[in-house]
PDB file of C-alpha atoms in Angstrom:
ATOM      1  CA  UNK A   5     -22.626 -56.501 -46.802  1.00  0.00           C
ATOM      2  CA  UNK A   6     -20.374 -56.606 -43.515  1.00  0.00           C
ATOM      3  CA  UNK A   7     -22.080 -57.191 -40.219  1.00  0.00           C
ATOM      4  CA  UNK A   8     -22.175 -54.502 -37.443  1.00  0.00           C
ATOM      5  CA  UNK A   9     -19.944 -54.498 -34.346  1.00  0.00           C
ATOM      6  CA  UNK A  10     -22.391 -56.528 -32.009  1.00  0.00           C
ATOM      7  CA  UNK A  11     -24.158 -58.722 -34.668  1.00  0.00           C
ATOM      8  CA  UNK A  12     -23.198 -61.354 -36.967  1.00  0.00           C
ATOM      9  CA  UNK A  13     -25.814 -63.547 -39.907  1.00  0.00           C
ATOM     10  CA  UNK A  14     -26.500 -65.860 -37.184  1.00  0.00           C
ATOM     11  CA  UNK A  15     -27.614 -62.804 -34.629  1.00  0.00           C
ATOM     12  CA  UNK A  16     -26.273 -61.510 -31.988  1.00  0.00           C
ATOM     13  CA  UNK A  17     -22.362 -63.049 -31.318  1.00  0.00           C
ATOM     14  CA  UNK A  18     -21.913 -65.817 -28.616  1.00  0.00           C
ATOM     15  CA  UNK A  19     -20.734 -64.013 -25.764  1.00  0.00           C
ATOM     16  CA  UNK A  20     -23.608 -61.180 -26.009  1.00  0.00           C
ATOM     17  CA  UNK A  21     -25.904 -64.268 -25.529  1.00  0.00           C
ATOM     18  CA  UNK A  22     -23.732 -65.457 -22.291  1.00  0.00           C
ATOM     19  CA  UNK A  23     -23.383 -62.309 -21.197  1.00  0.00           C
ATOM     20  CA  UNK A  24     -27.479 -62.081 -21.606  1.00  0.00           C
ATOM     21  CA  UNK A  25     -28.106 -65.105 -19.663  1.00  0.00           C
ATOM     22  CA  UNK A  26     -26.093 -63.757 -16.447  1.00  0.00           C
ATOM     23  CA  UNK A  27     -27.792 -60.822 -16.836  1.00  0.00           C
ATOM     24  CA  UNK A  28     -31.409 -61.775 -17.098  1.00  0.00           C
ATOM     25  CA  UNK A  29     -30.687 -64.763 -14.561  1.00  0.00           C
ATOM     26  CA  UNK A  30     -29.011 -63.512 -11.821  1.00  0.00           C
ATOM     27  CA  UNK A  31     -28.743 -60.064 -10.145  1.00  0.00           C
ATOM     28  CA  UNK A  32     -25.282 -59.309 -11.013  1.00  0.00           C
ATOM     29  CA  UNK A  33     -24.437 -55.688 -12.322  1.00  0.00           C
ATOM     30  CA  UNK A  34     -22.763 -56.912 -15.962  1.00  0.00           C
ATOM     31  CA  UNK A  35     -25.048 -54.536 -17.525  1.00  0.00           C
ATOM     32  CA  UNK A  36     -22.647 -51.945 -16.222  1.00  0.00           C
ATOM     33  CA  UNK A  37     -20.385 -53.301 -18.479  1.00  0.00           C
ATOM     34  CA  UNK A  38     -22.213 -55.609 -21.516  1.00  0.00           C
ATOM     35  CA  UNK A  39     -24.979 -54.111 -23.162  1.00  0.00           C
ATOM     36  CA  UNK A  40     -26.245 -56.812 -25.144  1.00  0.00           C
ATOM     37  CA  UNK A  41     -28.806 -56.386 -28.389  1.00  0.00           C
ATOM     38  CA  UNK A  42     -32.383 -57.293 -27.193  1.00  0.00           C
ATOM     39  CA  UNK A  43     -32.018 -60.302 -29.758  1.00  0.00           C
ATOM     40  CA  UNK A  44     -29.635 -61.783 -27.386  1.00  0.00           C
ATOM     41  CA  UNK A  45     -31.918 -61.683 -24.969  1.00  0.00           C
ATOM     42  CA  UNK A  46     -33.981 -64.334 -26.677  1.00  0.00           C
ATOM     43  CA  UNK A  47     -31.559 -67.300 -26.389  1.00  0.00           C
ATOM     44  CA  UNK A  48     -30.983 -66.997 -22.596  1.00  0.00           C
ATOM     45  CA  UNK A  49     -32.395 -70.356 -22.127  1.00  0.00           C
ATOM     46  CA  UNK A  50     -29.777 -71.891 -23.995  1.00  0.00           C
ATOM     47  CA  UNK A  51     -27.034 -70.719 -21.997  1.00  0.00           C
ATOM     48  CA  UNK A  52     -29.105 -71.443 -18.748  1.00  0.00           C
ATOM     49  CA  UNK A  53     -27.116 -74.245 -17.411  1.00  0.00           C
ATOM     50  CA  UNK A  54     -23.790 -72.345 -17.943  1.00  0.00           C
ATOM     51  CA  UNK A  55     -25.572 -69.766 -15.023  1.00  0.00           C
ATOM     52  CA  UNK A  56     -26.010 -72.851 -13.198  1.00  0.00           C
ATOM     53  CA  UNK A  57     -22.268 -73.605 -13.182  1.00  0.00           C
ATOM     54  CA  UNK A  58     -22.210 -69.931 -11.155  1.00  0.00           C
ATOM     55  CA  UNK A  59     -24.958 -69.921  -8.747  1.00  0.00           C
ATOM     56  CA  UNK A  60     -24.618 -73.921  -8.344  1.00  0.00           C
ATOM     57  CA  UNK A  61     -20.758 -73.220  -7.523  1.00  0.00           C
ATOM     58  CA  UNK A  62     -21.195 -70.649  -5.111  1.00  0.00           C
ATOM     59  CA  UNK A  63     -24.044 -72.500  -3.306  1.00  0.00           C
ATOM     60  CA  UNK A  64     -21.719 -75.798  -3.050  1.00  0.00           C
ATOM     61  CA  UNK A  65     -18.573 -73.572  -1.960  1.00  0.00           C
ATOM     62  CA  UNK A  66     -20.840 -72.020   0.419  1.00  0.00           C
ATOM     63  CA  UNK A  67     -22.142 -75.597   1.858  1.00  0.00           C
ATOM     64  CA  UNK A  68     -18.776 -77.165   1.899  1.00  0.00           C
ATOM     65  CA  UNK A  69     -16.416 -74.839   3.134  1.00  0.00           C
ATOM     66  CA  UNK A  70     -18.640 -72.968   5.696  1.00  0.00           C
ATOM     67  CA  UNK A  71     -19.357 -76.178   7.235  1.00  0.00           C
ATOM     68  CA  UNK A  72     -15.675 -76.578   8.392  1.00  0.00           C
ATOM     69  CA  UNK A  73     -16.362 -73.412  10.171  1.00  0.00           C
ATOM     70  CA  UNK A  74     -20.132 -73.036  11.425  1.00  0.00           C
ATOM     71  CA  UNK A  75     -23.013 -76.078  11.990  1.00  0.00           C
ATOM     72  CA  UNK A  76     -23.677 -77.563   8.967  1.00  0.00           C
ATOM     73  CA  UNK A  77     -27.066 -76.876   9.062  1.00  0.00           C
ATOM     74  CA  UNK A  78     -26.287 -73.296   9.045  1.00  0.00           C
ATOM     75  CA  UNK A  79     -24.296 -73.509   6.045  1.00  0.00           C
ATOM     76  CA  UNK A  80     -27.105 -75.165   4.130  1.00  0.00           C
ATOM     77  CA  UNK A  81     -29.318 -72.193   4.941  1.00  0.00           C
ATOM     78  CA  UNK A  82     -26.946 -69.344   4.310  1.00  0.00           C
ATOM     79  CA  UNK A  83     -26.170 -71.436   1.024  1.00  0.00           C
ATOM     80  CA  UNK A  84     -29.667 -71.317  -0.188  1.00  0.00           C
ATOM     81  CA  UNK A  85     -30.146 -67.641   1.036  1.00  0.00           C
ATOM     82  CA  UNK A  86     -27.304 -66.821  -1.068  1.00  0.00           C
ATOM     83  CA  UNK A  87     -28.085 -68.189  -4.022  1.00  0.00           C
ATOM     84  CA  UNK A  88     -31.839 -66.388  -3.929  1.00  0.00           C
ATOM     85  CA  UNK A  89     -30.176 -63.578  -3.377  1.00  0.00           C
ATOM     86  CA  UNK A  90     -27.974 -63.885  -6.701  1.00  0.00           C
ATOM     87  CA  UNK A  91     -30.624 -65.136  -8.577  1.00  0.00           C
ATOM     88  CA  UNK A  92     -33.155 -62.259  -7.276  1.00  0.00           C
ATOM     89  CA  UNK A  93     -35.589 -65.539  -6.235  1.00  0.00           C
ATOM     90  CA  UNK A  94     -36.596 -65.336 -10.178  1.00  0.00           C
ATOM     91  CA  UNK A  95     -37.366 -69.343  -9.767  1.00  0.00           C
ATOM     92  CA  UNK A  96     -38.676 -69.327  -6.512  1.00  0.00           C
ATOM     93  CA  UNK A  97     -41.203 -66.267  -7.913  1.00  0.00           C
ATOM     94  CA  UNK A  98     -41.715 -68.608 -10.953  1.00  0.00           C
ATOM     95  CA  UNK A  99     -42.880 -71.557  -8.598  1.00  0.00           C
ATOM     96  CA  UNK A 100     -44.883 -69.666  -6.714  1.00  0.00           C
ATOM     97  CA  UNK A 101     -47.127 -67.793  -9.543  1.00  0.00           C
ATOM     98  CA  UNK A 102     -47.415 -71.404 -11.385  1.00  0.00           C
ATOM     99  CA  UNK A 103     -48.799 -73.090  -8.639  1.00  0.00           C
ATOM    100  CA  UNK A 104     -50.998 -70.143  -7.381  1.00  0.00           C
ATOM    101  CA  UNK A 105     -52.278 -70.601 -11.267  1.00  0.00           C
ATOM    102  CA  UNK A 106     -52.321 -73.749 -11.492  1.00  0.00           C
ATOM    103  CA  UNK A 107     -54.244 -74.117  -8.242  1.00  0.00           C
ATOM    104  CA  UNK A 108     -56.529 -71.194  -8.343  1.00  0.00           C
ATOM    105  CA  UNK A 109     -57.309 -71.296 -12.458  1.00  0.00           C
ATOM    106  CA  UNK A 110     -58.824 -74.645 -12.407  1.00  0.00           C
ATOM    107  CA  UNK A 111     -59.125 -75.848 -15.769  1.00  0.00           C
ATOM    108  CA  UNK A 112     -59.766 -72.460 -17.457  1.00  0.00           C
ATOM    109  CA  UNK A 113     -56.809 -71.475 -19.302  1.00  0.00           C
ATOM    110  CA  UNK A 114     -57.271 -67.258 -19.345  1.00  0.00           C
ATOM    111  CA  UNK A 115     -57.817 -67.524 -15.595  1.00  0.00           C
ATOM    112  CA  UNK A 116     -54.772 -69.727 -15.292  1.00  0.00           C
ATOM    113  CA  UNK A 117     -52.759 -67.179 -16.992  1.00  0.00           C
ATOM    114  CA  UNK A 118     -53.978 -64.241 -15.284  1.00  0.00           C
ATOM    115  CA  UNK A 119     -53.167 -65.303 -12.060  1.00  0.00           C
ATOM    116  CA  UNK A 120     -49.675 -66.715 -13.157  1.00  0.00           C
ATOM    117  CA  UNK A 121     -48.955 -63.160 -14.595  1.00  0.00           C
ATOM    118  CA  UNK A 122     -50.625 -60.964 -11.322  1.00  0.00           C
ATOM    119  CA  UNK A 123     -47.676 -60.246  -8.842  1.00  0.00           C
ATOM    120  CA  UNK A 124     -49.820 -60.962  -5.840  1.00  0.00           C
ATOM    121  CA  UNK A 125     -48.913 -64.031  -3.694  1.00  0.00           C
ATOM    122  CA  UNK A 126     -51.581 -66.769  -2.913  1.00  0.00           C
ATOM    123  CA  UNK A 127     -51.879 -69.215  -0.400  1.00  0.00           C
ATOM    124  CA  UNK A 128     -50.746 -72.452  -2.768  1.00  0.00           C
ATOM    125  CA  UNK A 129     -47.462 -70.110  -2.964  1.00  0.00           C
ATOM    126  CA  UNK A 130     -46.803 -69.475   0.049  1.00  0.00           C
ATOM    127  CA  UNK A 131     -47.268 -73.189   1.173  1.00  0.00           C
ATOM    128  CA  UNK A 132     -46.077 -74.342  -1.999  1.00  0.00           C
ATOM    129  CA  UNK A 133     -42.404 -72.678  -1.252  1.00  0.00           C
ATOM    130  CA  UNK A 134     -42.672 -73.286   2.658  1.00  0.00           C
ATOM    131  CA  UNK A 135     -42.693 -77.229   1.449  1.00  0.00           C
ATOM    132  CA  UNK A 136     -39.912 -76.747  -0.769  1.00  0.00           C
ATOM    133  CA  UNK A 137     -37.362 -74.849   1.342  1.00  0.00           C
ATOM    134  CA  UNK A 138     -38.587 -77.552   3.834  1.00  0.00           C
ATOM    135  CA  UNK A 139     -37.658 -80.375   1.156  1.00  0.00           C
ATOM    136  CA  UNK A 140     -34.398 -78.992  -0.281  1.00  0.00           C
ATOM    137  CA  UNK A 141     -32.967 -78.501   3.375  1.00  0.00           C
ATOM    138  CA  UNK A 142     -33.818 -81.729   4.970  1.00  0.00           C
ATOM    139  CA  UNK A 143     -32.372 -83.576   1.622  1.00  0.00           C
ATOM    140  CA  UNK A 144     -29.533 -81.623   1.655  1.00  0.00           C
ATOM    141  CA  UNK A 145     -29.019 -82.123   5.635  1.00  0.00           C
ATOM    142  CA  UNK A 146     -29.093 -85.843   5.212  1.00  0.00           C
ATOM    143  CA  UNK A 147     -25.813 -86.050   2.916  1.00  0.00           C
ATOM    144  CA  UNK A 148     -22.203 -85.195   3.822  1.00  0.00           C
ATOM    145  CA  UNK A 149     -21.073 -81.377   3.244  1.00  0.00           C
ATOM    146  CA  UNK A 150     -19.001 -82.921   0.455  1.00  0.00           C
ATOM    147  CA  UNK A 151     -21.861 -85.018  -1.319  1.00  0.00           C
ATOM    148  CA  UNK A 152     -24.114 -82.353  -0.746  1.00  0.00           C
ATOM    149  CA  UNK A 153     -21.428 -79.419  -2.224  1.00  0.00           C
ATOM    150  CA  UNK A 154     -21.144 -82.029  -5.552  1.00  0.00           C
ATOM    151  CA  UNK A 155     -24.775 -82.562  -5.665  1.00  0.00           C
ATOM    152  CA  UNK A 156     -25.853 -79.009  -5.911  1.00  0.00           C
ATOM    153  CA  UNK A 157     -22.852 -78.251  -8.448  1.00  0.00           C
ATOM    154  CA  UNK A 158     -24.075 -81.244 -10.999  1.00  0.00           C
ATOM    155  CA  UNK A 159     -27.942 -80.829  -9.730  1.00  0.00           C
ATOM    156  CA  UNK A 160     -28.324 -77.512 -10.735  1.00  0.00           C
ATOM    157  CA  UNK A 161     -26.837 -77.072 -14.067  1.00  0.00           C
ATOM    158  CA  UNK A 162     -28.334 -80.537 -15.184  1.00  0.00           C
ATOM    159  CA  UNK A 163     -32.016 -79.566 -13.951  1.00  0.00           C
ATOM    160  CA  UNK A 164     -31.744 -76.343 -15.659  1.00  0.00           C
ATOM    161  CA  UNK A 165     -30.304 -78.198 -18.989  1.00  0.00           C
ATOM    162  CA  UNK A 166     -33.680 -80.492 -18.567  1.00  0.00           C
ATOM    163  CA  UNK A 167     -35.942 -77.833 -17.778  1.00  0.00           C
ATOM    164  CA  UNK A 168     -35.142 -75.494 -20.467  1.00  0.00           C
ATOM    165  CA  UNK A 169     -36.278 -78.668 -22.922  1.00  0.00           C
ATOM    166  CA  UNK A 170     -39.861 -77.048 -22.406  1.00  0.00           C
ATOM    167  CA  UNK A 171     -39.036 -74.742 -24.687  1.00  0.00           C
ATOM    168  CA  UNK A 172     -38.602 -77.127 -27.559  1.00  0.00           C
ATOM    169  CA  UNK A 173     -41.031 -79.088 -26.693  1.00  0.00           C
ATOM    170  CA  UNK A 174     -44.199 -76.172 -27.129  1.00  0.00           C
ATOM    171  CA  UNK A 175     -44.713 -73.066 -27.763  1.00  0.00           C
ATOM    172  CA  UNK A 176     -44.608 -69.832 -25.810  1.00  0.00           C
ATOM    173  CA  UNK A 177     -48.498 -69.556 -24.052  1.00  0.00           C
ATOM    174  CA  UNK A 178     -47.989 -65.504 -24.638  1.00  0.00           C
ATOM    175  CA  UNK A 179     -47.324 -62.971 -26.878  1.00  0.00           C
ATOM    176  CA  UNK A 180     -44.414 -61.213 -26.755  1.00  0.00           C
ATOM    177  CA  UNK A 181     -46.270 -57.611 -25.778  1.00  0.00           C
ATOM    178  CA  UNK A 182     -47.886 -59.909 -22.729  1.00  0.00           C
ATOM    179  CA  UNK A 183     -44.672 -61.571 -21.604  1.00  0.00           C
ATOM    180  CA  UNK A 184     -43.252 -60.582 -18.300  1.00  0.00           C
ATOM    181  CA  UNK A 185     -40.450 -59.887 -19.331  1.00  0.00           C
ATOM    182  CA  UNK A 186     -40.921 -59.034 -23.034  1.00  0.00           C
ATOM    183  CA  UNK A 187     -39.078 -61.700 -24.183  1.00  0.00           C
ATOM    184  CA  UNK A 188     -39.841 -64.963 -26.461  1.00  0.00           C
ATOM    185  CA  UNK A 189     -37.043 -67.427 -26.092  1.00  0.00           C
ATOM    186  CA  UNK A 190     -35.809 -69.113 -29.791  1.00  0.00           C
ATOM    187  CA  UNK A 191     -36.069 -72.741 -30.286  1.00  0.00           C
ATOM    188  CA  UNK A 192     -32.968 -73.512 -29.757  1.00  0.00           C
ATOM    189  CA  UNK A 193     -31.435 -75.862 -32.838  1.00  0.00           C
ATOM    190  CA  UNK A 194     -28.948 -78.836 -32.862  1.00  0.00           C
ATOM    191  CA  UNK A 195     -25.959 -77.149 -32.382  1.00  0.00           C
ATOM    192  CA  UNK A 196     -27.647 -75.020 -29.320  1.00  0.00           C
ATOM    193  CA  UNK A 197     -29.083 -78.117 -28.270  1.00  0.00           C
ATOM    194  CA  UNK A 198     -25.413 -80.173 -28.160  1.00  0.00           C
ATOM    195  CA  UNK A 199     -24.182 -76.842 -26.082  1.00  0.00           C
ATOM    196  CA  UNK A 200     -26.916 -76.933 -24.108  1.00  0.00           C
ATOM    197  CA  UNK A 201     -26.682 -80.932 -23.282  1.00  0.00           C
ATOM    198  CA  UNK A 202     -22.784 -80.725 -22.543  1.00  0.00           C
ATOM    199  CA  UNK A 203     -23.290 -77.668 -20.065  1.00  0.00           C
ATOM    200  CA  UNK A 204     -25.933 -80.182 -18.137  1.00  0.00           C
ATOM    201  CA  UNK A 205     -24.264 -82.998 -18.390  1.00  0.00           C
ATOM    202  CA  UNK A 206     -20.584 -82.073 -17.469  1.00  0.00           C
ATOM    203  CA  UNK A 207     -20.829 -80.910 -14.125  1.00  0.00           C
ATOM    204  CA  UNK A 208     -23.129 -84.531 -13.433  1.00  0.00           C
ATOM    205  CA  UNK A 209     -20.305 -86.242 -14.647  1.00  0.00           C
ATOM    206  CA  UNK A 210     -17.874 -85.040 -12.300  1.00  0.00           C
ATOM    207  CA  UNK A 211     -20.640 -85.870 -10.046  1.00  0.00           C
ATOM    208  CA  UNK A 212     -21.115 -89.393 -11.009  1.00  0.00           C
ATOM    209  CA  UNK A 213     -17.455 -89.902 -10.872  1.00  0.00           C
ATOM    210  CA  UNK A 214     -16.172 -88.109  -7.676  1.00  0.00           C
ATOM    211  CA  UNK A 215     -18.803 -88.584  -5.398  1.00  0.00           C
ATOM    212  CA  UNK A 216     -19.637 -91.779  -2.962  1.00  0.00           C
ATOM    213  CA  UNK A 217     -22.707 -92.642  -4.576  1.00  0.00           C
ATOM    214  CA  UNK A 218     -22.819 -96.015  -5.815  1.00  0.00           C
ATOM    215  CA  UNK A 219     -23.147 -96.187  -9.653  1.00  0.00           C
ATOM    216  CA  UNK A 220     -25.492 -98.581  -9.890  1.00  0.00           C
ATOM    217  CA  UNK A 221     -27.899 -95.820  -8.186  1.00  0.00           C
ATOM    218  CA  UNK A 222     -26.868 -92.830 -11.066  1.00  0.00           C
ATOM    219  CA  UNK A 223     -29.776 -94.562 -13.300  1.00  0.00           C
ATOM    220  CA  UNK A 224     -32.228 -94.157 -10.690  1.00  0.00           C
ATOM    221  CA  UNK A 225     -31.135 -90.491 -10.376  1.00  0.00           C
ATOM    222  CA  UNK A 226     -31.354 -89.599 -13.120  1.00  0.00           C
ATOM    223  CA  UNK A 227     -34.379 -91.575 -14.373  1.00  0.00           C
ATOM    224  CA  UNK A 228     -36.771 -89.513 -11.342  1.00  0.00           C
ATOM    225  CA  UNK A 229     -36.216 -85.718 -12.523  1.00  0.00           C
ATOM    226  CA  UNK A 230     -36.726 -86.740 -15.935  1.00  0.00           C
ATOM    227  CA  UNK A 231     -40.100 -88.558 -15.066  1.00  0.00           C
ATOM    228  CA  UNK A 232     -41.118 -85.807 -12.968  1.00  0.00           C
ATOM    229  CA  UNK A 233     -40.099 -83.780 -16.020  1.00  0.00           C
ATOM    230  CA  UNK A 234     -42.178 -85.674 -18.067  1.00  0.00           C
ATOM    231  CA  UNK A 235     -45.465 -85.448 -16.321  1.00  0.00           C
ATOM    232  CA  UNK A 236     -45.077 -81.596 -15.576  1.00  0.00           C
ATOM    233  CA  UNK A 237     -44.752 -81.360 -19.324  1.00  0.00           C
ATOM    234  CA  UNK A 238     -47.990 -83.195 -19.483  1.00  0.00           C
ATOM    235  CA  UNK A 239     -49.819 -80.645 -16.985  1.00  0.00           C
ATOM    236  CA  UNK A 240     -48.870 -77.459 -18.983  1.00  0.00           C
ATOM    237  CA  UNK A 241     -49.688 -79.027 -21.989  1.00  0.00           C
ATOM    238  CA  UNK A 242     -52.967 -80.282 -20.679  1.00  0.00           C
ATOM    239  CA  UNK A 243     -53.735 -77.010 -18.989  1.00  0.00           C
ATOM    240  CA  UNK A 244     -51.905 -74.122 -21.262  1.00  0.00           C
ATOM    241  CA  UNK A 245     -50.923 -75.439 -24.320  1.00  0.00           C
ATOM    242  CA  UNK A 246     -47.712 -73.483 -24.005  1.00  0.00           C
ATOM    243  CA  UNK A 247     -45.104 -72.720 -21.769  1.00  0.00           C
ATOM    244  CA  UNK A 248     -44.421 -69.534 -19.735  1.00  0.00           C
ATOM    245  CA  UNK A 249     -41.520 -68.020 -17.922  1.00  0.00           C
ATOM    246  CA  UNK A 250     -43.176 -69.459 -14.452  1.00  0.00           C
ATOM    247  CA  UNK A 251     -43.394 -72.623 -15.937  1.00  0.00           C
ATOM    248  CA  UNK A 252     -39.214 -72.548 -16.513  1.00  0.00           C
ATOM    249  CA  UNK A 253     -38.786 -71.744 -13.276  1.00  0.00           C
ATOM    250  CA  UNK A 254     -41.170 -73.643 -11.302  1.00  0.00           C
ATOM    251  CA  UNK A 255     -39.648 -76.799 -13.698  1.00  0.00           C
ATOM    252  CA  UNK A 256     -36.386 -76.320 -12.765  1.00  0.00           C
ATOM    253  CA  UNK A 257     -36.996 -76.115  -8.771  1.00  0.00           C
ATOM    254  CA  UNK A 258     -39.010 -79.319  -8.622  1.00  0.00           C
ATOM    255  CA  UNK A 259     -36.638 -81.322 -11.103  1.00  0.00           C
ATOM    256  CA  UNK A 260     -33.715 -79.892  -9.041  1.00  0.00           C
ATOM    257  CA  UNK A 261     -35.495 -81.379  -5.361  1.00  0.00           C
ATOM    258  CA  UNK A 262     -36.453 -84.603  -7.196  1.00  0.00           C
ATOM    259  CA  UNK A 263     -32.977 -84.762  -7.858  1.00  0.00           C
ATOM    260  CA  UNK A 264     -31.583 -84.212  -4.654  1.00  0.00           C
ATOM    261  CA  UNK A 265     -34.492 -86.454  -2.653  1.00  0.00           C
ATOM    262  CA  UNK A 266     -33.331 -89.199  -4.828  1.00  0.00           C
ATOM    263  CA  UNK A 267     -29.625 -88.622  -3.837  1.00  0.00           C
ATOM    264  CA  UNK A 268     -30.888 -87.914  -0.397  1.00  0.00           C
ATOM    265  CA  UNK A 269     -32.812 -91.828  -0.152  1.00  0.00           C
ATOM    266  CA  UNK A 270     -30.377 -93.475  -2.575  1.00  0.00           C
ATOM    267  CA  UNK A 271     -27.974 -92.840   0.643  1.00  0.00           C
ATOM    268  CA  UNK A 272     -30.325 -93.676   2.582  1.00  0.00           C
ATOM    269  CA  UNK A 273     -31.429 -97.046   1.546  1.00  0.00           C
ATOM    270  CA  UNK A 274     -27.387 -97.852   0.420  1.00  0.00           C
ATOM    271  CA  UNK A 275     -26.787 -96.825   4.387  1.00  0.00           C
ATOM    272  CA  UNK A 276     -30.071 -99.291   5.970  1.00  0.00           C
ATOM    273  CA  UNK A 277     -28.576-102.311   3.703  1.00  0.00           C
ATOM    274  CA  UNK A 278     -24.866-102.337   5.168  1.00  0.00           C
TER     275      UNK A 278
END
């Protein structure tokens, strides 16, 4: 029996599930022109880091270009503005609901998830974020425009890449008719899980290599927003027995500012010893 148009035996084809991701990730109007099944829709994750490549490229052209023209400082802020702004804040919104959850719910699991899912703001949000903006600025200000501009274009493809393991690693805490966005993301398999790796891990590469941080370090780097990784796994196991689309998001800010703090006081420390 031939396949439709927009289909094939493996579902939906591969650029309906790219062109999915940039839709459902960022605030971009391809829906103008790709429609894609809502199938597609269910293997966003695994083209998650590819979005990265976007939103991390135009926050490190932002950074390193606009401080040859404006205080640096300024740059980093319009930088991180801008990339809210194409995002819509979905992981900022994500961080905030988790930890208002996770802070409010105590150790009962409905009450966990009904404040996670209630689009009110609480005060662990709002300090929550406050903290993080506060975090991801002053790491950022301590390293050159150019470190900086290569650290956000290898930091956030890579922290989405290890983020998105969540959903391998459990289930989804929801139904699909209770989801926020109505949608269950696949397990991805090997060969999603090889594309999903070599998104992540290019752009750190080029990071590793290019960059004026001393390889001996690029173990340490790597080693903190995969053990900070590791014990948020832990906590949403512990607490929820399942992941939700807050947890994605609030797992891919934090491992992103681990990242960058231990760029930020790699430099640091490599600068005190000369």
């Amino acid at each position: 029996m031939p396949t439709s148009p927009s289909t094939s035996d493996n579902g939906p084809r591969w650029y309906q599930n790219i062109g999915a991701a940039f839709i459902f990730f960022t605030r971009l109007p391809l829906w103008k022109w790709i429609q894609p099944p809502r199938e597609a829709y269910t293997a966003v994750v695994e083209f998650w880091p590819l979005v990265g490549w976007l939103t991390g490229g135009v926050m490190a052209a932002i950074v390193y270009f606009g401080s040859m023209v404006m205080p640096y400082a300024l740059a980093l802020i319009i930088a991180i503005v801008a990339r809210m702004l194409l995002t819509g804040a979905i992981h900022e919104d994500g961080l905030g609901d988790f930890v208002d959850g996770f802070g409010g719910g105590g150790d009962s699991r409905e009450r966990i998830m009904s404040i996670m899912k209630d689009s009110h703001v609480g005060t662990y949000a709002v300090l929550t974020l406050i903290v993080y903006l506060a975090l991801l600025f002053t790491s950022l200000y301590h390293l050159r425009p150019a470190t900086a501009a290569l650290a956000i274009i290898a930091a956030d493809p890579f922290s989405k890449m290890l983020a998105g393991q969540i959903v391998q690693m459990m289930p989804y805490a929801r139904t699909e008719a209770e989801a926020k966005n109505r949608v269950v993301y696949r397990r991805p398999n090997v060969r999603a899980g090889v594309l999903l790796a070599f998104q992540g891990l290019l752009p750190f590469a080029a990071f590793a290599y290019f960059s004026d941080i001393n390889l001996s370090n690029i173990s340490i780097i790597i080693f903190v927003p995969c053990l900070v990784m590791y014990f948020m796994y832990l906590k949403i196991w512990r607490k929820l027995h399942g992941y939700t689309g807050d947890c994605c998001g609030a797992l891919f800010l934090l491992i992103e500012l681990s990242l960058y703090l231990a760029i930020c006081i790699s430099q640091y420390i490599a600068i005190s010893q000369l």
